[in-house]
Short mmCIF file of C-alpha atoms in Angstrom, two decimals:
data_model
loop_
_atom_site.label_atom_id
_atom_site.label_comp_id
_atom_site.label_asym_id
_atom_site.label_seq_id
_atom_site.Cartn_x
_atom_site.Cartn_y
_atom_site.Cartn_z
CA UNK S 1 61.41 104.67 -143.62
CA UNK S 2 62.45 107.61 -141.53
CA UNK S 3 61.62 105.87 -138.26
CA UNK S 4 63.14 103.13 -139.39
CA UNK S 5 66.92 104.81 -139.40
CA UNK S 6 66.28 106.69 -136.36
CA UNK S 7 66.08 102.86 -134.24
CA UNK S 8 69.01 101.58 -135.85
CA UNK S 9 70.90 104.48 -134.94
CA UNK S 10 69.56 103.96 -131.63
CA UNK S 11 70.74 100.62 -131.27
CA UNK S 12 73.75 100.88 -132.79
CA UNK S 13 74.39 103.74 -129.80
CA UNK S 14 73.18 101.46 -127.48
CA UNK S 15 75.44 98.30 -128.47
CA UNK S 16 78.37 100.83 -129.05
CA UNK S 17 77.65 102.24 -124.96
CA UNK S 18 77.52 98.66 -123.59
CA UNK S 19 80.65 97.30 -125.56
CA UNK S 20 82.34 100.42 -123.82
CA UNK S 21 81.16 99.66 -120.46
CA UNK S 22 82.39 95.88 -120.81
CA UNK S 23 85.83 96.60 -121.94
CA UNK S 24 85.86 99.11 -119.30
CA UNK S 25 85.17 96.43 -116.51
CA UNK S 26 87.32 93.89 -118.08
CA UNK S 27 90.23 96.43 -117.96
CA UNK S 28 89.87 97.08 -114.31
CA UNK S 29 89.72 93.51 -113.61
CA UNK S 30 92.53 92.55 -115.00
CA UNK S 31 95.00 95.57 -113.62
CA UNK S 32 94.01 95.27 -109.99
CA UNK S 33 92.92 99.56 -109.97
CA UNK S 34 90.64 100.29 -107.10
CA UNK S 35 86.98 101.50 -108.24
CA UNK S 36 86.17 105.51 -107.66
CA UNK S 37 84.51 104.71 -104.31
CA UNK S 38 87.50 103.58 -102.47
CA UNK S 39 88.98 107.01 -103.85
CA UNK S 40 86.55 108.86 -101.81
CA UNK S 41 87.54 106.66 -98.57
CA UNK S 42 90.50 108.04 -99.02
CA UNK S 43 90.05 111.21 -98.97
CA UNK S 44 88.47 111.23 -95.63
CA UNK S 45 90.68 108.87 -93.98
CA UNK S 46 93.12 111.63 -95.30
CA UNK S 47 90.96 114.10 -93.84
CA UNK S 48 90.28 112.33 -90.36
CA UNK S 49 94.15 111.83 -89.88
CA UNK S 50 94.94 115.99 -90.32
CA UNK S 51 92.08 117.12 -87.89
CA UNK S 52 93.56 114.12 -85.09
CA UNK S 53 97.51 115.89 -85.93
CA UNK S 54 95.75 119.54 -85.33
CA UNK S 55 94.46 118.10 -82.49
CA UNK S 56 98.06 116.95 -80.89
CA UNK S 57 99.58 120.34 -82.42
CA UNK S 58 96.94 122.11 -79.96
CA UNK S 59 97.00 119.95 -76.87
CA UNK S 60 100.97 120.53 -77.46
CA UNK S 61 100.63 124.00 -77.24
CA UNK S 62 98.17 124.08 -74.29
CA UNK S 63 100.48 121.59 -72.13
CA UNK S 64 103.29 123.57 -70.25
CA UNK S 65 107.06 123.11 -71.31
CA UNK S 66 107.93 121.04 -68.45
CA UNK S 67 109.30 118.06 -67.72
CA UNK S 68 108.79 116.68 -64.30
CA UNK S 69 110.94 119.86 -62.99
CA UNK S 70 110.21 123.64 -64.40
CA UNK S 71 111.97 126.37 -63.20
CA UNK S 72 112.15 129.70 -64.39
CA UNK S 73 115.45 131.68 -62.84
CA UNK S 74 118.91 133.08 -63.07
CA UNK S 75 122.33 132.84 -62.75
CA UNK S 76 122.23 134.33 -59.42
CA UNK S 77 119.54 132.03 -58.08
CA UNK S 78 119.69 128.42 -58.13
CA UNK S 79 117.15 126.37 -57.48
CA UNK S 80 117.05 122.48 -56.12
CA UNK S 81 113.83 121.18 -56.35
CA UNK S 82 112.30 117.46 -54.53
CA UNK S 83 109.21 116.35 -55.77
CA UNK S 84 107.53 113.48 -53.39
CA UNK S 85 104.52 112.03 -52.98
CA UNK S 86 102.71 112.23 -49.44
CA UNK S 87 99.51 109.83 -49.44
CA UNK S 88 97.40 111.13 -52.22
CA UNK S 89 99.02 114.13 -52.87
CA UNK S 90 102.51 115.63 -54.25
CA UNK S 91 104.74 118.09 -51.91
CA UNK S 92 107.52 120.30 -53.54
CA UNK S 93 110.53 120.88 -51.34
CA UNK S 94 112.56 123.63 -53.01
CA UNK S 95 115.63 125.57 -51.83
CA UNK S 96 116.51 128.69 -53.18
CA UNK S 97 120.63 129.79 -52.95
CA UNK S 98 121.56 132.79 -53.57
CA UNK S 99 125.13 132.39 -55.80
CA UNK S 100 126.39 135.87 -56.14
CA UNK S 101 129.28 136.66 -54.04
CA UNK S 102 128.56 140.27 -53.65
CA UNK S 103 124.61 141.52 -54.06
CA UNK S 104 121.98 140.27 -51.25
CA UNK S 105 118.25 139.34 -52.84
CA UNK S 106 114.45 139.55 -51.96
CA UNK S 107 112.87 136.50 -54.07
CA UNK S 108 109.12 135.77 -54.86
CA UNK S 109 108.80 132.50 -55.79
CA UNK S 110 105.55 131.69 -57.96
CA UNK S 111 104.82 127.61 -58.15
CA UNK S 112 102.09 126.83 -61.04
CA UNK S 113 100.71 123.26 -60.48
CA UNK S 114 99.62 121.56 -64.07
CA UNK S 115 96.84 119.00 -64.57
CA UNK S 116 97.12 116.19 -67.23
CA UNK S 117 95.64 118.12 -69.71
CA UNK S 118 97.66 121.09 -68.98
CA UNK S 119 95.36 123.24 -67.59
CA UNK S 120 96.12 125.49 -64.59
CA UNK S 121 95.17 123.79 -60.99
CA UNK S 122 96.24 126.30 -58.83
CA UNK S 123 99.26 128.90 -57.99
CA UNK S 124 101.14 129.39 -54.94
CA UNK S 125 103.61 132.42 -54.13
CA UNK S 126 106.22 132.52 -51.04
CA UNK S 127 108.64 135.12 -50.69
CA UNK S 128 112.07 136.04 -48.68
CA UNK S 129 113.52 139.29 -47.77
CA UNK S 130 116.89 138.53 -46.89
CA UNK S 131 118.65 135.75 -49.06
CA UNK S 132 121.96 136.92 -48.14
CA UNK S 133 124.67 135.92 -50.48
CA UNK S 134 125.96 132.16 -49.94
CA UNK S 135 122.49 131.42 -47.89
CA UNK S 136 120.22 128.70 -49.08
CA UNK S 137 116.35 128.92 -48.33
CA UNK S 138 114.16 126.31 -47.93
CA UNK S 139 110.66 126.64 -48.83
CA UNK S 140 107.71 123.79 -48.75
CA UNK S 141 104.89 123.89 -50.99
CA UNK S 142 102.03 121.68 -50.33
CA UNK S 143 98.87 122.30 -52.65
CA UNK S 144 96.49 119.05 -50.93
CA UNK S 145 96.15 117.26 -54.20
CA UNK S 146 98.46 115.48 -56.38
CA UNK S 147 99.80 117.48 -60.08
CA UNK S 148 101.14 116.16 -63.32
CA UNK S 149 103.49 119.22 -63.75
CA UNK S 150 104.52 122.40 -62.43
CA UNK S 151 106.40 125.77 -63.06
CA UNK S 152 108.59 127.12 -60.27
CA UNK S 153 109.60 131.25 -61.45
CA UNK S 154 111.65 133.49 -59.54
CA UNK S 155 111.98 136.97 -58.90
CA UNK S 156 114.74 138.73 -57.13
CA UNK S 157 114.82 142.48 -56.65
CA UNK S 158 118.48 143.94 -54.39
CA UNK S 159 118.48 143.86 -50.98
CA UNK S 160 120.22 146.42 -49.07
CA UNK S 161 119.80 146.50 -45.37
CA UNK S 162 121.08 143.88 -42.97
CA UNK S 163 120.08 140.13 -43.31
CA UNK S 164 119.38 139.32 -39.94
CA UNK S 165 116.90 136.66 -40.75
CA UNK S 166 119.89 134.05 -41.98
CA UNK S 167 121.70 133.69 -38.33
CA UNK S 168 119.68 130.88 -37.25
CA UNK S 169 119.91 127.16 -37.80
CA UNK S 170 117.31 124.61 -36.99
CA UNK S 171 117.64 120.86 -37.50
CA UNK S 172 115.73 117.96 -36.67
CA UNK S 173 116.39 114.86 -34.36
CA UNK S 174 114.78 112.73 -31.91
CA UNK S 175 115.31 112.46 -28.10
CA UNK S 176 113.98 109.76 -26.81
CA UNK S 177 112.46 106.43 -27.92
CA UNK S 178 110.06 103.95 -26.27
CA UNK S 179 110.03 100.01 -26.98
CA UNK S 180 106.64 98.51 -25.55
CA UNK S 181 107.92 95.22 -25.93
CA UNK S 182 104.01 94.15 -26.31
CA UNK S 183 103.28 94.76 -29.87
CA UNK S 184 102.31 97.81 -29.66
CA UNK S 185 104.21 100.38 -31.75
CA UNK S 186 107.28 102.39 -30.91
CA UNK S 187 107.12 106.12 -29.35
CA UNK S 188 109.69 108.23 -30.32
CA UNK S 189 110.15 111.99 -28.86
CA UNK S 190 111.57 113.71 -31.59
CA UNK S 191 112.67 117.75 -31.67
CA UNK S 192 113.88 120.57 -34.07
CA UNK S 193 117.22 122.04 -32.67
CA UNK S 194 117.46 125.86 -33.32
CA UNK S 195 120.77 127.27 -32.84
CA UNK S 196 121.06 131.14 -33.20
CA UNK S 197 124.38 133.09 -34.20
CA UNK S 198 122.41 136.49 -33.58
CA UNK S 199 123.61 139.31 -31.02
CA UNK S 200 120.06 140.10 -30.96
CA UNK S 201 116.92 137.66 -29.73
CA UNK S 202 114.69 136.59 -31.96
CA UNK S 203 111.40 134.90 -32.21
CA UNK S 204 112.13 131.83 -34.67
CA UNK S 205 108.33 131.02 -36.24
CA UNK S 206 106.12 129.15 -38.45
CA UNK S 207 108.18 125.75 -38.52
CA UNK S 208 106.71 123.60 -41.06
CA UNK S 209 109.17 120.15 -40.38
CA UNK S 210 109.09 117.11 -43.45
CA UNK S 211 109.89 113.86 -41.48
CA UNK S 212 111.69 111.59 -43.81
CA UNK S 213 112.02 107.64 -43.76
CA UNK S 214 114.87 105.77 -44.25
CA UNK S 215 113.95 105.52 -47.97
CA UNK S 216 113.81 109.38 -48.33
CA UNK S 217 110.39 109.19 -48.79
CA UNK S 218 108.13 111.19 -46.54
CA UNK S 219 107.23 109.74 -43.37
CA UNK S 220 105.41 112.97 -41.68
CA UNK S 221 104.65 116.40 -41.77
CA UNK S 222 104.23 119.19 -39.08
CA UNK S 223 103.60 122.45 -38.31
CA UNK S 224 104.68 124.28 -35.11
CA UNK S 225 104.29 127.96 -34.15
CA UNK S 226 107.19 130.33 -32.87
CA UNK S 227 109.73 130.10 -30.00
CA UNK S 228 112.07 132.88 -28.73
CA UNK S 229 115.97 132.42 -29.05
CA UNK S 230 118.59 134.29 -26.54
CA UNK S 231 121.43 135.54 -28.97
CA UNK S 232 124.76 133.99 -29.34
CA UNK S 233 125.12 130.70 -29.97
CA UNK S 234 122.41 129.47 -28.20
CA UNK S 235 120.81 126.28 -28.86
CA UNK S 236 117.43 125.18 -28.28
CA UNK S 237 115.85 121.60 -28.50
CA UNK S 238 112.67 122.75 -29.09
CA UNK S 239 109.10 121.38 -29.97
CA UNK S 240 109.66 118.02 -28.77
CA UNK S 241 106.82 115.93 -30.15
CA UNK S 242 105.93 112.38 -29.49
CA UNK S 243 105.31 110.15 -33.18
CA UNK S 244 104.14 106.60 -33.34
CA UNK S 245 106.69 104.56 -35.38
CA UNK S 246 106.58 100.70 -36.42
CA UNK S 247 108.55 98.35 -35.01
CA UNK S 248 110.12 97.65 -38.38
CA UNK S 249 111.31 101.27 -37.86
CA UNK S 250 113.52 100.51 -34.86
CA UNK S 251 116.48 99.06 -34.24
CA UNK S 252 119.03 97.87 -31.53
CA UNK S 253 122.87 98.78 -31.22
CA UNK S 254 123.71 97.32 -27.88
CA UNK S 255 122.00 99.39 -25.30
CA UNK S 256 121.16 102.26 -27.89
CA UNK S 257 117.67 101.86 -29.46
CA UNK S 258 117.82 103.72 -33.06
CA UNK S 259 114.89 104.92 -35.33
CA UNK S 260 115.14 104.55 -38.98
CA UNK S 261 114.35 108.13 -39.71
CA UNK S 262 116.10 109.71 -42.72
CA UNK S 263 116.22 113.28 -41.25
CA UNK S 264 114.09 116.20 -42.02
CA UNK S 265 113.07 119.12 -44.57
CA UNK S 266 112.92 122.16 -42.51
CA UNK S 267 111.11 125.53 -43.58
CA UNK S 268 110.84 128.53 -40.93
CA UNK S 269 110.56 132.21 -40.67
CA UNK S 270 112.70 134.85 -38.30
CA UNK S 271 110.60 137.62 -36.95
CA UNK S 272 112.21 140.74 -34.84
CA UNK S 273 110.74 140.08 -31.02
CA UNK S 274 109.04 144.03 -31.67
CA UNK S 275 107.06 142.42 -34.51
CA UNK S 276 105.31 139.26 -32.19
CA UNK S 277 105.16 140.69 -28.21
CA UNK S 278 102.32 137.99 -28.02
CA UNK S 279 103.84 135.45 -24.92
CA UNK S 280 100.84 133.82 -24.99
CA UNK S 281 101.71 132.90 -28.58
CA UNK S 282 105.02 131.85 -27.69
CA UNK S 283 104.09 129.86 -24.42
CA UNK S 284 101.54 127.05 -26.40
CA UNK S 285 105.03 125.59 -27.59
CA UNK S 286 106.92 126.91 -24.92
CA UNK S 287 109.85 129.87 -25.45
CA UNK S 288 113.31 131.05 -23.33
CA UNK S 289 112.84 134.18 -22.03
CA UNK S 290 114.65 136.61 -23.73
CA UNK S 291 115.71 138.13 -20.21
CA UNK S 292 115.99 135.78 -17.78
CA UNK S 293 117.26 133.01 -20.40
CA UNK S 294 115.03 130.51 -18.21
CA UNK S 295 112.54 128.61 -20.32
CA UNK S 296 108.78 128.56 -19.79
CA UNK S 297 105.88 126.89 -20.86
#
């Protein structure tokens, strides 16, 4: 008789637990409530979408604060900065102006080229001695490789002695120009005309000349070493070079043939003649002589 109770307690536990489990069901049914497993889904997908925003948050942090143009200087210094692409790779042309109307400057100038990531590809530093006030600078910077970004920072520090490197101008043209008439492309002779405003000569050195298109997009780039410039005034059309154009590059106002070039980008150094008594430097590009004013080559 004991046994007896004990099953129909059993069963009546066992009808009660399935009646439960039923009503349970039905109730889900019928109000649409996603089951417990979907509940966990959640929670990763939760969980998947906070590690990919940590992700951005750090890539953020790792990419530099730049946008196309980063420069890092002063009121004193402005800086104008050209960033063109050369074949497969990306040339800065920056020019450096010193604003204050009073103080001269030495500047180091520290480009940082960026990668798409952010990471570091490569630095490059370039420094002037004598950015007198009102003087602009030109420098070119010219990795090899193309960059996503960059960072341009500048230091000055006062200059006090006498800025005898800003008394020379050099600008670019072209001489001469050569229509086959065949097919065959164009010759042009072009030159960099220094002018010097010096009492002193000087050796004028380490042209590195941008050749623009009519675009303003860069047509050519070259590199020259020094010449030697009498003192007042004097102008020299110097490094004549001969550059193959296309004919689409040419064009005819009466009896003048013209080249479509869109001028030129000039860097350069000044050196005292004491610092470079090398003629045999000078004389591969040809130089006046500083005494006899006659040129040689």
């Amino acid at each position: 008789m004991k046994h007896t109770k004990i099953w129909l307690a059993f069963a009546l536990a066992l009808l009660l637990s399935l009646s439960f489990t039923a009503a349970f069901v039905a109730l889900a049914e019928e109000d649409g409530n996603t089951s417990v497993e979907p509940q966990a889904s959640e929670a990763v997908s939760v969980e998947v979408e906070t590690a990919a925003d940590e992700q951005v948050e750090a890539e953020a942090e790792q990419t530099p604060e730049t946008s196309d143009v980063g420069i890092e200087a002063d009121e004193d210094i402005s800086v104008n900065v050209e960033s063109k692409l050369f074949g497969e790779e990306r040339v800065l042309l920056v020019t450096a102006n010193n604003n204050n109307d009073s103080v001269n400057y030495s500047i180091v100038i520290t480009v940082t080229y960026y990668g798409a990531n952010g990471e570091t590809l490569k630095t490059e530093v370039k420094s002037f001695e004598q950015l007198r006030n009102g003087y602009d600078k030109n420098f070119v910077f010219r990795p090899g490789f193309d960059f996503v970004d960059y960072l341009i920072d500048i230091e000055k520090t006062v200059y006090e002695g006498d800025c005898w490197k800003t008394t020379v101008d050099a600008d670019f043209g072209y001489t001469y120009v050569w229509v086959y008439g065949d097919g065959r492309d164009t010759r042009v002779r072009q030159h960099v005309l220094v002018t010097s405003h010096s009492e002193e000569s000087l050796v004028v050195d380490d042209f590195v000349v941008v050749v623009f298109d009519e675009y303003g997009e860069i047509f050519d780039i070259y590199y020259r070493a020094g010449c030697w410039i009498n003192p007042l005034d004097v102008q020299y059309k110097n490094f004549e070079r001969e550059m193959t154009v296309p004919e689409s590059m040419v064009s005819f106002e009466g009896y003048d043939v013209k080249v479509k070039l869109g001028g030129a980008f000039i860097e350069y150094d000044i050196i005292a003649p004491e610092e470079l008594p090398d003629y045999d430097y000078l004389i591969s590009n040809g130089y006046i002589d500083p005494v006899t004013g006659a040129y040689r080559n």
